[in-house]
GROMACS .gro file of C-alpha atoms in nm:
model
  171
    1MET     CA    1   0.000   0.000   0.000
    2GLU     CA    2   0.274   0.245   0.088
    3SER     CA    3   0.460   0.181  -0.237
    4LYS     CA    4   0.140   0.249  -0.432
    5LEU     CA    5   0.092   0.572  -0.240
    6ILE     CA    6   0.448   0.682  -0.318
    7GLU     CA    7   0.398   0.582  -0.682
    8LEU     CA    8   0.078   0.788  -0.698
    9LEU     CA    9   0.246   1.090  -0.539
   10THR     CA   10   0.541   1.073  -0.781
   11ARG     CA   11   0.300   1.050  -1.076
   12VAL     CA   12   0.142   1.380  -0.974
   13GLY     CA   13   0.481   1.548  -0.997
   14LEU     CA   14   0.640   1.517  -0.655
   15SER     CA   15   1.000   1.408  -0.617
   16SER     CA   16   1.061   1.075  -0.445
   17ASN     CA   17   1.179   1.255  -0.128
   18GLN     CA   18   0.865   1.470  -0.123
   19ALA     CA   19   0.648   1.163  -0.184
   20VAL     CA   20   0.811   0.979   0.107
   21PHE     CA   21   0.761   1.283   0.330
   22ILE     CA   22   0.393   1.318   0.231
   23LYS     CA   23   0.339   0.943   0.284
   24THR     CA   24   0.494   0.968   0.630
   25ALA     CA   25   0.276   1.271   0.711
   26ILE     CA   26  -0.036   1.085   0.594
   27PHE     CA   27   0.053   0.779   0.802
   28LEU     CA   28   0.122   1.002   1.102
   29ILE     CA   29  -0.214   1.177   1.065
   30VAL     CA   30  -0.390   0.839   1.038
   31VAL     CA   31  -0.218   0.707   1.352
   32VAL     CA   32  -0.299   1.026   1.546
   33LEU     CA   33  -0.664   1.001   1.435
   34ILE     CA   34  -0.680   0.631   1.527
   35SER     CA   35  -0.525   0.708   1.867
   36TRP     CA   36  -0.767   0.993   1.928
   37LEU     CA   37  -1.064   0.782   1.816
   38SER     CA   38  -0.955   0.489   2.033
   39ASN     CA   39  -0.931   0.718   2.335
   40LEU     CA   40  -1.273   0.860   2.257
   41ILE     CA   41  -1.425   0.513   2.220
   42VAL     CA   42  -1.266   0.384   2.539
   43ARG     CA   43  -1.354   0.691   2.747
   44LYS     CA   44  -1.700   0.774   2.614
   45ILE     CA   45  -1.839   0.430   2.542
   46ILE     CA   46  -1.656   0.152   2.722
   47ILE     CA   47  -1.584   0.334   3.049
   48ARG     CA   48  -1.934   0.483   3.068
   49LEU     CA   49  -2.085   0.141   2.998
   50LEU     CA   50  -1.858  -0.018   3.256
   51ALA     CA   51  -1.944   0.253   3.511
   52ALA     CA   52  -2.316   0.202   3.449
   53ILE     CA   53  -2.281  -0.171   3.504
   54ILE     CA   54  -2.071  -0.121   3.817
   55HIS     CA   55  -2.318   0.126   3.969
   56ARG     CA   56  -2.594  -0.135   3.933
   57THR     CA   57  -2.414  -0.394   4.143
   58LYS     CA   58  -2.478  -0.426   4.513
   59PHE     CA   59  -2.107  -0.401   4.593
   60THR     CA   60  -1.962  -0.066   4.698
   61TRP     CA   61  -1.595  -0.146   4.636
   62ASP     CA   62  -1.636  -0.135   4.258
   63ASP     CA   63  -1.809   0.204   4.285
   64ILE     CA   64  -1.505   0.333   4.474
   65ILE     CA   65  -1.274   0.215   4.194
   66VAL     CA   66  -1.486   0.406   3.943
   67GLU     CA   67  -1.497   0.708   4.175
   68LYS     CA   68  -1.116   0.713   4.201
   69ASN     CA   69  -1.101   0.723   3.816
   70VAL     CA   70  -0.888   0.411   3.782
   71PHE     CA   71  -1.052   0.317   3.451
   72GLY     CA   72  -1.039   0.674   3.322
   73LEU     CA   73  -0.665   0.687   3.379
   74LEU     CA   74  -0.621   0.338   3.238
   75SER     CA   75  -0.789   0.449   2.914
   76HIS     CA   76  -0.492   0.676   2.838
   77LEU     CA   77  -0.277   0.369   2.778
   78VAL     CA   78  -0.467   0.271   2.462
   79PRO     CA   79  -0.361   0.565   2.239
   80ALA     CA   80  -0.009   0.557   2.382
   81LEU     CA   81   0.026   0.189   2.293
   82ILE     CA   82  -0.107   0.255   1.943
   83ILE     CA   83   0.152   0.528   1.891
   84PHE     CA   84   0.429   0.316   2.044
   85TYR     CA   85   0.363   0.013   1.826
   86SER     CA   86   0.297   0.206   1.504
   87ALA     CA   87   0.608   0.428   1.526
   88SER     CA   88   0.822   0.182   1.330
   89LEU     CA   89   0.569   0.173   1.047
   90VAL     CA   90   0.499   0.547   1.036
   91PHE     CA   91   0.863   0.652   1.051
   92LYS     CA   92   1.004   0.363   0.848
   93ASP     CA   93   1.172   0.606   0.609
   94TYR     CA   94   1.298   0.828   0.894
   95PRO     CA   95   1.453   0.572   1.130
   96GLY     CA   96   1.603   0.841   1.352
   97TRP     CA   97   1.254   0.941   1.462
   98VAL     CA   98   1.145   0.590   1.566
   99PRO     CA   99   1.332   0.584   1.900
  100VAL     CA  100   1.227   0.943   1.976
  101VAL     CA  101   0.858   0.867   1.924
  102LYS     CA  102   0.880   0.530   2.098
  103ASP     CA  103   1.063   0.681   2.396
  104GLY     CA  104   0.805   0.962   2.417
  105ALA     CA  105   0.520   0.713   2.412
  106TYR     CA  106   0.704   0.493   2.662
  107LEU     CA  107   0.754   0.788   2.900
  108TYR     CA  108   0.383   0.865   2.873
  109ILE     CA  109   0.298   0.500   2.943
  110ILE     CA  110   0.520   0.508   3.254
  111VAL     CA  111   0.357   0.828   3.385
  112VAL     CA  112   0.006   0.697   3.319
  113SER     CA  113   0.094   0.365   3.483
  114ILE     CA  114   0.215   0.546   3.794
  115LEU     CA  115  -0.109   0.743   3.806
  116VAL     CA  116  -0.320   0.428   3.757
  117VAL     CA  117  -0.140   0.236   4.032
  118ASN     CA  118  -0.162   0.530   4.273
  119SER     CA  119  -0.529   0.579   4.195
  120PHE     CA  120  -0.589   0.207   4.251
  121LEU     CA  121  -0.400   0.220   4.582
  122LEU     CA  122  -0.616   0.512   4.694
  123ALA     CA  123  -0.924   0.314   4.595
  124LEU     CA  124  -0.803   0.013   4.794
  125HIS     CA  125  -0.737   0.237   5.093
  126THR     CA  126  -1.085   0.387   5.068
  127ILE     CA  127  -1.234   0.037   5.041
  128TYR     CA  128  -1.033  -0.073   5.345
  129ASN     CA  129  -1.160   0.229   5.539
  130THR     CA  130  -1.517   0.103   5.491
  131LEU     CA  131  -1.433  -0.215   5.684
  132PRO     CA  132  -1.478  -0.228   6.062
  133ILE     CA  133  -1.118  -0.342   6.117
  134SER     CA  134  -0.992  -0.012   5.975
  135LYS     CA  135  -1.097   0.168   6.294
  136ASN     CA  136  -0.839  -0.023   6.497
  137ARG     CA  137  -0.575  -0.083   6.228
  138PRO     CA  138  -0.518   0.212   5.995
  139ILE     CA  139  -0.302   0.141   5.692
  140LYS     CA  140  -0.258   0.489   5.548
  141GLY     CA  141   0.115   0.488   5.621
  142TYR     CA  142   0.163   0.157   5.441
  143VAL     CA  143  -0.033   0.281   5.141
  144GLN     CA  144   0.183   0.593   5.128
  145VAL     CA  145   0.503   0.384   5.144
  146VAL     CA  146   0.381   0.173   4.851
  147GLN     CA  147   0.289   0.492   4.660
  148ILE     CA  148   0.640   0.627   4.720
  149LEU     CA  149   0.791   0.300   4.595
  150VAL     CA  150   0.572   0.310   4.283
  151ILE     CA  151   0.667   0.671   4.212
  152PHE     CA  152   1.036   0.598   4.278
  153SER     CA  153   1.028   0.299   4.042
  154GLY     CA  154   0.856   0.506   3.777
  155VAL     CA  155   1.108   0.789   3.812
  156MET     CA  156   1.393   0.539   3.780
  157LEU     CA  157   1.237   0.402   3.460
  158ILE     CA  158   1.193   0.756   3.327
  159ILE     CA  159   1.556   0.839   3.402
  160SER     CA  160   1.660   0.513   3.236
  161VAL     CA  161   1.470   0.606   2.919
  162LEU     CA  162   1.599   0.963   2.919
  163LEU     CA  163   1.958   0.847   2.966
  164ASP     CA  164   1.900   0.580   2.701
  165ARG     CA  165   1.989   0.292   2.929
  166LYS     CA  166   1.841  -0.037   2.831
  167SER     CA  167   1.603  -0.149   3.103
  168THR     CA  168   1.280  -0.336   3.071
  169ARG     CA  169   1.123  -0.208   2.751
  170LEU     CA  170   0.808  -0.295   2.563
  171ASN     CA  171   1.000  -0.359   2.240
   0.00000   0.00000   0.00000
């Protein structure tokens, strides 16, 4: 498909370099639109449907997870993953851009993951506080220690990506 697009663009009078650039721009626009549409679908349809189903259950713990926006934050991973995995295709003719785009998407995935885990920990803490045992055994300090460890781990991953050290990557 991409060779036919380049062939079409060269037939209309563009040089091969211009055709490759236009093809890359078109692919980039398509990926951005797909990412935006996927985020819209996940946030507006799937999460709202999931929230409606959760609110109908007799359990309160699932309502707390929705209230703490765990699913809303989780939805940000979908467009980031689309961009991450499509970078090699979009920037095939500009290989220097592939690691830049992948690293940017990876950094975003790390930040969103930190936010999701922290939001989930807050939800778990809120759920725990609804239990009778929480009156005698508070766990807020433990939750905060775990949050600090999650943030520290995320910052270490971010530094690893920024310094271009090979750590655990999604590649």
